[in-house]
Short mmCIF file of C-alpha atoms and ligand atoms in Angstrom, two decimals:
data_model
loop_
_atom_site.label_atom_id
_atom_site.label_comp_id
_atom_site.label_asym_id
_atom_site.label_seq_id
_atom_site.Cartn_x
_atom_site.Cartn_y
_atom_site.Cartn_z
CA MET A 1 2.28 -2.79 34.78
CA SER A 2 2.09 -0.13 32.08
CA GLU A 3 -0.70 -0.50 29.56
CA ARG A 4 -0.71 0.81 26.05
CA VAL A 5 -3.91 2.74 25.38
CA ILE A 6 -5.28 2.00 21.95
CA PRO A 7 -8.10 4.21 20.73
CA LEU A 8 -11.11 2.53 19.19
CA VAL A 9 -11.20 2.86 15.47
CA ASP A 10 -14.06 4.15 13.44
CA GLN A 11 -12.94 4.01 9.85
CA ARG A 12 -15.99 5.90 8.76
CA GLN A 13 -15.11 9.47 9.53
CA PRO A 14 -17.41 12.04 7.97
CA ALA A 15 -16.66 12.30 4.26
CA LEU A 16 -15.20 15.50 2.87
CA PRO A 17 -17.65 17.60 0.85
CA LEU A 18 -17.43 17.03 -2.87
CA PRO A 19 -16.34 20.12 -4.79
CA ALA A 20 -18.26 21.38 -7.81
CA PRO A 21 -17.01 19.60 -10.93
CA VAL A 22 -14.63 21.46 -13.25
CA ALA A 23 -13.77 20.83 -16.89
CA ALA A 24 -11.91 17.52 -16.90
CA ASP A 25 -10.50 17.45 -20.40
CA SER A 26 -7.92 20.22 -20.34
CA GLY A 27 -4.70 18.23 -20.69
CA LEU A 28 -2.50 17.05 -17.85
CA LEU A 29 -4.27 17.18 -14.51
CA LEU A 30 -2.03 18.69 -11.81
CA ASP A 31 -2.66 19.21 -8.11
CA ALA A 32 -2.11 22.47 -6.21
CA LEU A 33 1.61 21.62 -5.88
CA GLY A 34 2.02 20.75 -9.58
CA ARG A 35 1.94 16.96 -9.12
CA PRO A 36 0.20 14.80 -11.75
CA LEU A 37 -2.20 11.94 -10.95
CA ARG A 38 -0.49 8.72 -12.06
CA ASP A 39 -0.93 6.00 -9.50
CA LEU A 40 -4.18 4.64 -8.05
CA ARG A 41 -4.23 2.23 -5.13
CA ILE A 42 -7.51 0.44 -4.63
CA SER A 43 -8.37 -1.28 -1.38
CA VAL A 44 -10.70 -4.16 -2.24
CA THR A 45 -11.39 -5.30 1.31
CA ASP A 46 -10.85 -4.01 4.83
CA ARG A 47 -10.51 -7.58 6.12
CA CYS A 48 -7.33 -9.52 6.67
CA ASN A 49 -6.34 -12.97 7.90
CA PHE A 50 -3.19 -11.51 9.57
CA ARG A 51 -2.99 -9.20 12.54
CA CYS A 52 0.35 -7.47 11.94
CA SER A 53 0.97 -5.41 15.04
CA TYR A 54 1.99 -2.37 12.97
CA CYS A 55 -1.19 -2.42 10.90
CA MET A 56 -4.14 -4.27 12.49
CA PRO A 57 -3.21 -5.00 16.11
CA LYS A 58 -5.18 -7.93 17.51
CA GLU A 59 -6.34 -5.98 20.57
CA VAL A 60 -8.25 -3.56 18.32
CA PHE A 61 -9.23 -5.69 15.34
CA ASP A 62 -10.86 -8.45 17.36
CA ALA A 63 -14.18 -10.30 17.16
CA GLN A 64 -16.00 -7.11 18.21
CA HIS A 65 -14.57 -5.02 15.39
CA HIS A 66 -17.13 -4.09 12.74
CA PHE A 67 -15.77 -4.64 9.29
CA LEU A 68 -17.70 -3.20 6.38
CA PRO A 69 -20.76 -5.21 5.31
CA HIS A 70 -20.69 -6.41 1.71
CA ALA A 71 -23.24 -3.85 0.46
CA GLU A 72 -20.90 -1.05 1.56
CA LEU A 73 -18.06 -2.30 -0.62
CA LEU A 74 -17.67 -1.06 -4.14
CA SER A 75 -18.69 -3.79 -6.57
CA PHE A 76 -16.23 -4.87 -9.26
CA GLU A 77 -18.31 -2.95 -11.81
CA GLU A 78 -18.13 0.20 -9.67
CA ILE A 79 -14.38 -0.17 -9.15
CA THR A 80 -13.82 -0.65 -12.86
CA ARG A 81 -16.01 2.30 -13.73
CA LEU A 82 -14.14 4.60 -11.34
CA ALA A 83 -10.79 3.20 -12.50
CA ARG A 84 -11.72 4.03 -16.10
CA VAL A 85 -12.41 7.64 -15.11
CA PHE A 86 -9.10 7.83 -13.20
CA VAL A 87 -7.22 6.41 -16.17
CA ALA A 88 -8.78 9.00 -18.46
CA GLN A 89 -7.44 11.62 -16.02
CA GLY A 90 -3.84 10.38 -16.15
CA VAL A 91 -3.56 7.24 -14.00
CA GLN A 92 -1.12 4.75 -15.55
CA LYS A 93 -0.62 2.36 -12.67
CA ILE A 94 -3.18 0.53 -10.54
CA ARG A 95 -2.32 -1.45 -7.43
CA LEU A 96 -4.90 -3.66 -5.73
CA THR A 97 -4.43 -3.82 -2.02
CA GLY A 98 -6.36 -3.96 1.26
CA GLY A 99 -6.66 -5.52 3.89
CA GLU A 100 -5.69 -8.72 2.20
CA PRO A 101 -6.82 -8.39 -1.43
CA LEU A 102 -6.75 -12.13 -2.11
CA LEU A 103 -9.52 -12.56 0.48
CA ARG A 104 -11.94 -10.72 -1.81
CA LYS A 105 -14.00 -13.39 -3.56
CA ASN A 106 -13.23 -13.78 -7.27
CA ILE A 107 -10.55 -11.10 -7.19
CA GLU A 108 -9.22 -12.49 -10.47
CA ARG A 109 -12.47 -11.36 -12.10
CA LEU A 110 -11.71 -7.77 -11.06
CA VAL A 111 -8.17 -8.13 -12.41
CA GLU A 112 -9.63 -9.32 -15.70
CA MET A 113 -11.94 -6.29 -15.87
CA LEU A 114 -9.17 -3.80 -15.02
CA ALA A 115 -6.79 -5.42 -17.50
CA THR A 116 -9.06 -4.29 -20.35
CA LEU A 117 -8.50 -0.59 -19.54
CA ARG A 118 -6.13 1.50 -21.70
CA THR A 119 -4.58 4.92 -21.19
CA PRO A 120 -5.75 7.74 -23.51
CA GLU A 121 -2.60 6.94 -25.56
CA GLY A 122 -3.77 3.33 -25.90
CA GLN A 123 -1.17 1.88 -23.54
CA LEU A 124 -1.70 -1.05 -21.17
CA LEU A 125 -1.87 -0.14 -17.50
CA ASP A 126 0.80 -1.20 -15.08
CA LEU A 127 -1.46 -3.51 -13.05
CA THR A 128 -0.20 -5.01 -9.82
CA LEU A 129 -1.25 -6.23 -6.39
CA THR A 130 0.21 -6.28 -2.88
CA THR A 131 -0.46 -9.37 -0.79
CA ASN A 132 0.66 -11.02 2.43
CA GLY A 133 1.24 -14.13 0.33
CA SER A 134 -0.91 -16.47 2.41
CA LEU A 135 -3.25 -17.36 -0.47
CA LEU A 136 -0.82 -16.73 -3.29
CA ALA A 137 0.03 -20.34 -4.08
CA ARG A 138 -3.67 -20.97 -4.67
CA LYS A 139 -4.33 -17.80 -6.65
CA ALA A 140 -1.18 -16.96 -8.62
CA ARG A 141 -2.05 -18.81 -11.82
CA ALA A 142 -5.62 -17.42 -12.00
CA LEU A 143 -4.31 -13.89 -11.37
CA LYS A 144 -1.72 -14.20 -14.12
CA ASP A 145 -4.27 -15.64 -16.55
CA ALA A 146 -6.62 -12.75 -15.71
CA GLY A 147 -3.98 -10.21 -16.77
CA LEU A 148 -2.04 -9.35 -13.62
CA GLN A 149 1.52 -8.53 -14.64
CA ARG A 150 3.51 -8.44 -11.45
CA ILE A 151 3.10 -8.76 -7.71
CA THR A 152 4.47 -7.48 -4.40
CA VAL A 153 4.55 -9.85 -1.44
CA SER A 154 5.01 -8.69 2.14
CA LEU A 155 7.37 -10.72 4.32
CA ASP A 156 8.91 -9.33 7.48
CA ALA A 157 11.27 -12.12 8.55
CA LEU A 158 12.70 -15.50 7.59
CA ASP A 159 12.77 -16.66 11.17
CA ASP A 160 9.47 -18.37 11.86
CA ALA A 161 9.18 -17.29 15.48
CA ILE A 162 9.66 -13.63 14.57
CA PHE A 163 7.40 -13.76 11.54
CA GLN A 164 4.64 -15.47 13.48
CA ARG A 165 4.97 -12.90 16.22
CA MET A 166 4.62 -10.15 13.64
CA ASN A 167 1.63 -11.57 11.77
CA ASP A 168 0.20 -12.59 15.16
CA VAL A 169 -1.85 -15.45 13.76
CA GLY A 170 0.91 -18.06 13.68
CA PHE A 171 1.29 -18.05 9.89
CA PRO A 172 4.50 -19.83 8.79
CA VAL A 173 7.23 -18.30 6.61
CA ALA A 174 7.44 -21.42 4.42
CA GLU A 175 3.95 -20.88 3.01
CA VAL A 176 4.73 -17.31 1.98
CA LEU A 177 7.98 -18.45 0.35
CA ASN A 178 6.05 -21.18 -1.45
CA GLY A 179 3.52 -18.56 -2.66
CA ILE A 180 6.41 -16.53 -4.08
CA GLU A 181 7.77 -19.60 -5.90
CA VAL A 182 4.37 -20.41 -7.38
CA ALA A 183 3.93 -16.78 -8.50
CA LYS A 184 7.34 -16.89 -10.14
CA ALA A 185 6.50 -20.14 -11.92
CA ALA A 186 3.20 -18.65 -13.08
CA GLY A 187 5.15 -15.84 -14.77
CA LEU A 188 4.25 -12.92 -12.52
CA ALA A 189 7.27 -10.64 -12.94
CA PRO A 190 9.01 -8.78 -11.57
CA ILE A 191 8.27 -9.91 -8.02
CA LYS A 192 9.02 -7.53 -5.17
CA VAL A 193 9.12 -8.36 -1.49
CA ASN A 194 8.27 -5.71 1.12
CA MET A 195 9.74 -5.94 4.60
CA VAL A 196 8.57 -3.50 7.26
CA VAL A 197 11.44 -3.03 9.68
CA LYS A 198 10.74 -2.37 13.33
CA ARG A 199 13.78 -1.78 15.51
CA GLY A 200 14.10 -4.34 18.27
CA LEU A 201 11.55 -6.66 16.66
CA ASN A 202 12.86 -7.76 13.26
CA ASP A 203 15.82 -5.51 12.43
CA HIS A 204 18.26 -8.40 12.92
CA GLU A 205 16.39 -10.15 10.08
CA VAL A 206 17.54 -7.50 7.58
CA LEU A 207 20.76 -9.29 6.63
CA PRO A 208 19.29 -12.82 6.49
CA MET A 209 16.50 -11.48 4.24
CA ALA A 210 19.03 -9.67 2.01
CA ARG A 211 21.13 -12.85 1.74
CA HIS A 212 18.08 -14.97 0.95
CA PHE A 213 16.87 -12.80 -1.95
CA HIS A 214 20.31 -11.88 -3.31
CA GLY A 215 20.65 -13.27 -6.83
CA THR A 216 17.06 -14.51 -7.06
CA GLY A 217 15.75 -11.77 -9.35
CA ILE A 218 13.38 -10.70 -6.57
CA ALA A 219 13.77 -7.09 -5.38
CA LEU A 220 13.65 -6.81 -1.59
CA ARG A 221 12.40 -3.45 -0.31
CA PHE A 222 12.85 -2.31 3.25
CA ILE A 223 10.06 -0.06 4.53
CA GLU A 224 10.49 2.24 7.51
CA TYR A 225 7.85 1.50 10.11
CA MET A 226 5.31 4.31 9.66
CA ASP A 227 2.94 6.24 11.87
CA VAL A 228 -0.09 5.37 9.76
CA GLY A 229 -3.49 5.09 11.39
CA ALA A 230 -4.14 5.53 15.08
CA THR A 231 -3.85 2.03 16.48
CA ASN A 232 -0.30 0.78 16.14
CA GLY A 233 1.19 2.74 19.06
CA TRP A 234 3.94 4.07 16.78
CA ARG A 235 7.14 5.43 18.33
CA MET A 236 10.05 7.05 16.51
CA ASP A 237 12.58 5.00 18.46
CA GLU A 238 11.15 1.85 16.81
CA VAL A 239 11.95 3.18 13.33
CA LEU A 240 15.22 1.97 11.82
CA PRO A 241 16.20 4.85 9.52
CA SER A 242 17.06 3.70 5.99
CA ARG A 243 20.53 5.28 6.25
CA GLU A 244 21.35 3.06 9.21
CA LEU A 245 19.89 0.04 7.46
CA LEU A 246 21.94 0.78 4.33
CA ALA A 247 25.12 1.01 6.39
CA ARG A 248 24.40 -2.45 7.84
CA LEU A 249 23.86 -3.86 4.34
CA GLN A 250 27.04 -2.22 3.07
CA HIS A 251 29.09 -4.09 5.66
CA GLU A 252 28.32 -7.25 3.76
CA PHE A 253 27.28 -6.28 0.22
CA GLN A 254 28.72 -3.98 -2.39
CA LEU A 255 25.82 -1.79 -3.45
CA GLU A 256 25.59 0.91 -6.08
CA PRO A 257 22.86 3.55 -6.36
CA LEU A 258 20.46 3.08 -9.29
CA GLU A 259 18.33 5.65 -11.09
CA PRO A 260 14.60 5.69 -10.20
CA SER A 261 12.67 3.58 -12.70
CA ALA A 262 9.72 6.01 -12.74
CA PRO A 263 9.05 9.56 -11.55
CA GLY A 264 7.44 9.61 -8.11
CA GLU A 265 8.82 6.17 -7.24
CA THR A 266 8.69 5.48 -3.51
CA ALA A 267 11.79 3.27 -3.27
CA GLU A 268 15.38 4.42 -3.52
CA ARG A 269 17.04 1.67 -5.55
CA TRP A 270 20.44 0.09 -4.95
CA GLY A 271 22.02 -2.59 -7.16
CA HIS A 272 24.32 -5.41 -6.07
CA ALA A 273 27.69 -4.74 -7.75
CA ASP A 274 28.02 -8.47 -8.51
CA GLY A 275 24.88 -8.35 -10.68
CA GLY A 276 22.81 -10.11 -8.00
CA GLY A 277 19.76 -7.87 -8.40
CA GLU A 278 18.56 -4.88 -6.45
CA ILE A 279 17.20 -3.77 -3.13
CA GLY A 280 14.96 -0.80 -2.34
CA LEU A 281 14.72 1.57 0.59
CA ILE A 282 11.35 3.15 1.33
CA SER A 283 12.12 5.95 3.74
CA SER A 284 8.64 7.24 4.37
CA VAL A 285 9.59 8.60 7.79
CA THR A 286 13.14 9.92 7.49
CA GLN A 287 13.17 11.15 3.88
CA ALA A 288 9.92 12.61 2.74
CA PHE A 289 9.06 11.94 -0.87
CA CYS A 290 5.94 14.10 -1.06
CA GLY A 291 7.46 16.42 -3.67
CA ASP A 292 6.54 14.15 -6.55
CA CYS A 293 3.81 12.06 -4.90
CA ASN A 294 1.40 11.13 -7.67
CA ARG A 295 -0.67 8.61 -5.70
CA ALA A 296 -4.39 8.55 -5.00
CA ARG A 297 -6.12 5.95 -2.86
CA LEU A 298 -9.61 4.56 -3.21
CA SER A 299 -10.96 3.00 -0.03
CA THR A 300 -12.97 -0.20 0.17
CA GLU A 301 -16.21 1.77 0.32
CA GLY A 302 -15.30 4.19 -2.45
CA ARG A 303 -13.77 7.17 -0.71
CA LEU A 304 -10.93 8.98 -2.39
CA TYR A 305 -7.96 9.73 -0.13
CA LEU A 306 -5.26 12.10 -1.34
CA CYS A 307 -2.58 11.01 1.12
CA LEU A 308 -1.75 7.89 3.13
CA PHE A 309 -1.97 10.05 6.23
CA ALA A 310 -5.24 11.78 5.40
CA HIS A 311 -7.95 12.26 8.00
CA ALA A 312 -10.89 12.00 5.61
CA GLY A 313 -11.80 11.07 2.07
CA HIS A 314 -14.19 12.18 -0.68
CA ASP A 315 -17.22 9.96 -1.10
CA LEU A 316 -17.19 8.92 -4.75
CA ARG A 317 -19.52 6.00 -4.07
CA SER A 318 -22.42 8.30 -3.15
CA LEU A 319 -21.78 10.35 -6.23
CA MET A 320 -21.85 7.24 -8.39
CA ARG A 321 -24.79 5.58 -6.66
CA GLY A 322 -26.63 8.91 -6.78
CA GLY A 323 -26.70 8.65 -10.57
CA ALA A 324 -23.79 10.89 -11.64
CA ASP A 325 -22.60 10.17 -15.15
CA ASP A 326 -18.91 9.61 -16.00
CA GLY A 327 -18.48 13.24 -17.09
CA ARG A 328 -19.65 14.50 -13.69
CA ILE A 329 -17.43 12.01 -11.85
CA ALA A 330 -14.44 13.04 -13.99
CA GLY A 331 -15.14 16.73 -13.32
CA THR A 332 -15.44 16.11 -9.59
CA LEU A 333 -12.21 14.10 -9.58
CA ALA A 334 -10.45 16.90 -11.47
CA ALA A 335 -11.67 19.48 -8.94
CA ILE A 336 -10.56 17.32 -5.99
CA TRP A 337 -7.11 16.66 -7.48
CA ARG A 338 -6.53 20.30 -8.40
CA GLY A 339 -7.23 21.25 -4.79
CA ARG A 340 -4.76 18.70 -3.39
CA HIS A 341 -1.92 20.06 -1.30
CA ASP A 342 -1.23 17.07 1.00
CA ARG A 343 2.40 16.50 2.00
CA TYR A 344 2.25 14.90 5.41
CA SER A 345 5.74 13.33 5.51
CA GLN A 346 7.39 16.52 4.40
CA LEU A 347 5.61 18.49 7.12
CA ARG A 348 6.39 15.82 9.71
CA ALA A 349 10.07 16.00 8.74
CA SER A 350 10.09 19.77 9.10
CA GLY A 351 8.59 19.45 12.57
CA VAL A 352 5.29 21.14 11.79
CA ALA A 353 2.63 20.12 14.30
CA PHE A 354 -0.70 19.37 12.73
CA GLY A 355 -3.56 16.98 12.77
CA GLY A 356 -4.98 17.98 16.13
CA GLU A 357 -7.65 15.65 17.39
CA ALA A 358 -8.59 14.30 13.98
CA ARG A 359 -7.77 10.65 13.56
CA LYS A 360 -5.71 9.40 10.63
CA VAL A 361 -7.26 6.73 8.49
CA GLU A 362 -6.17 3.10 8.99
CA MET A 363 -3.86 1.61 6.41
CA HIS A 364 -5.73 -1.66 5.85
CA TYR A 365 -8.78 0.43 4.90
CA ILE A 366 -7.15 2.61 2.25
CA GLY A 367 -4.33 0.24 1.34
CA GLY A 368 -0.58 0.62 1.43
N1 SAM B 1 -2.27 -7.26 3.19
C1 SAM B 1 -1.41 -6.93 2.12
C2 SAM B 1 0.04 -6.98 2.55
O1 SAM B 1 0.30 -7.01 3.75
O2 SAM B 1 0.89 -6.97 1.65
C3 SAM B 1 -1.72 -5.58 1.47
C4 SAM B 1 -2.10 -4.44 2.36
S1 SAM B 1 -0.82 -3.83 3.44
C5 SAM B 1 -1.65 -2.53 4.26
C6 SAM B 1 0.26 -3.02 2.28
C7 SAM B 1 1.67 -2.80 2.77
O3 SAM B 1 1.66 -1.89 3.82
C8 SAM B 1 2.38 -4.04 3.28
O4 SAM B 1 3.62 -4.22 2.61
C9 SAM B 1 2.60 -3.73 4.73
O5 SAM B 1 3.75 -4.34 5.23
C10 SAM B 1 2.68 -2.23 4.73
N2 SAM B 1 2.39 -1.61 6.04
C11 SAM B 1 1.30 -1.78 6.82
N3 SAM B 1 1.39 -1.05 7.96
C12 SAM B 1 2.58 -0.39 7.90
C13 SAM B 1 3.27 0.50 8.76
N4 SAM B 1 2.76 0.87 9.93
N5 SAM B 1 4.46 0.98 8.35
C14 SAM B 1 5.00 0.62 7.17
N6 SAM B 1 4.40 -0.22 6.31
C15 SAM B 1 3.22 -0.75 6.67
FE1 SF4 B 2 -3.04 -7.58 6.91
FE2 SF4 B 2 -1.29 -6.53 5.25
FE3 SF4 B 2 -2.10 -5.16 7.40
FE4 SF4 B 2 -0.57 -7.28 7.76
S1 SF4 B 2 0.00 -5.40 6.67
S2 SF4 B 2 -2.45 -6.81 8.89
S3 SF4 B 2 -1.21 -8.60 6.13
S4 SF4 B 2 -3.34 -5.73 5.70
FE1 SF4 B 3 2.26 11.14 -0.70
FE2 SF4 B 3 1.12 11.75 1.63
FE3 SF4 B 3 3.10 9.94 1.53
FE4 SF4 B 3 3.62 12.55 1.14
S1 SF4 B 3 2.88 11.62 3.01
S2 SF4 B 3 4.40 10.84 -0.08
S3 SF4 B 3 1.76 13.19 0.06
S4 SF4 B 3 1.07 9.76 0.57
#
């Protein structure tokens, strides 16, 4: 019998050294490749009640796995303080993620705090959250009341047996669908649904999912199974390239390409010609979109990661807990962002070997 070898995960790699702060108030902050900082993804917990095989395989994230103790997590006040500094430096969109963000106690309180932030031009932030939907029916109303505008729900299949195999904790499809309905009724809009597609596991669910969400006003986005982290045993032959997926959809639906709704958007958008809404293709493996990647990620314990595939992050929590004022944090952030030249997917696509022995960070720890 062949056994898959899964390396043990230590999320806490040594932090990258913090650069000396630079002046942070000199107009638009650009990285070394000319990309602005616009989008901040904040992981509010490294814990999850699912064990999706592509993200937190059960064999690794078991009873022996050490999740971060509460004192290591950024508090809501710390998250809001850092978010304010990021917003002053150009961030316009904040996504709460995890792990499963709805597992973080009183998450609606954090939403309420973040909803008070404004861009330097006085605009509201685009504030959203990605969830597996398991607790959504219970939380949707409180999240909306706290100021959350929209939501993304992950759902990988409509077939219960397949979905339960993928979440690996026996969670039923019906409860996620109910969570989506409750979120809709609470006024969270627009709602997006993310489906990670793994060839041979759930790719025959692509058409049933597309049929189900056609005409509902909910945008279904298909995500190529990615080689994030070091535990999911990723193989290229399990990726269903978006081009192939699109061809399957086009057998049944008439689809027209749509313009991106924002610069740096991850999904390629296609509209149903009959007016039945849109679908999105997130081709993180086969079509690199690093060229205009404007996303930063803040881990559960306050490390700043410049790429989903990074090997290490900058420890902003120590800086903050060490007594740095907002000006120093802003200057440090500006220095880090100006030095950014990450473009993992682009390099992977061009066949450049890199990474060596260093282990990539896990997705549930820095968020999707
Ligand atoms: N627990 C929440 C959820 O599942 O929506 C939020 C965190 S999860 C890490 C964020 C997104 O990343 C989800 O849509 C999930 O499907 C996606 N994801 C996780 N591992 C992935 C992988 N290996 N390839 C592609 N997408 C992945
Ligand atoms: Fe949990 Fe989301 Fe990862 Fe699935 S994808 S294990 S729901 S964090
Ligand atoms: Fe951005 Fe890194 Fe993804 Fe490229 S690989 S799009 S730089 S997160």
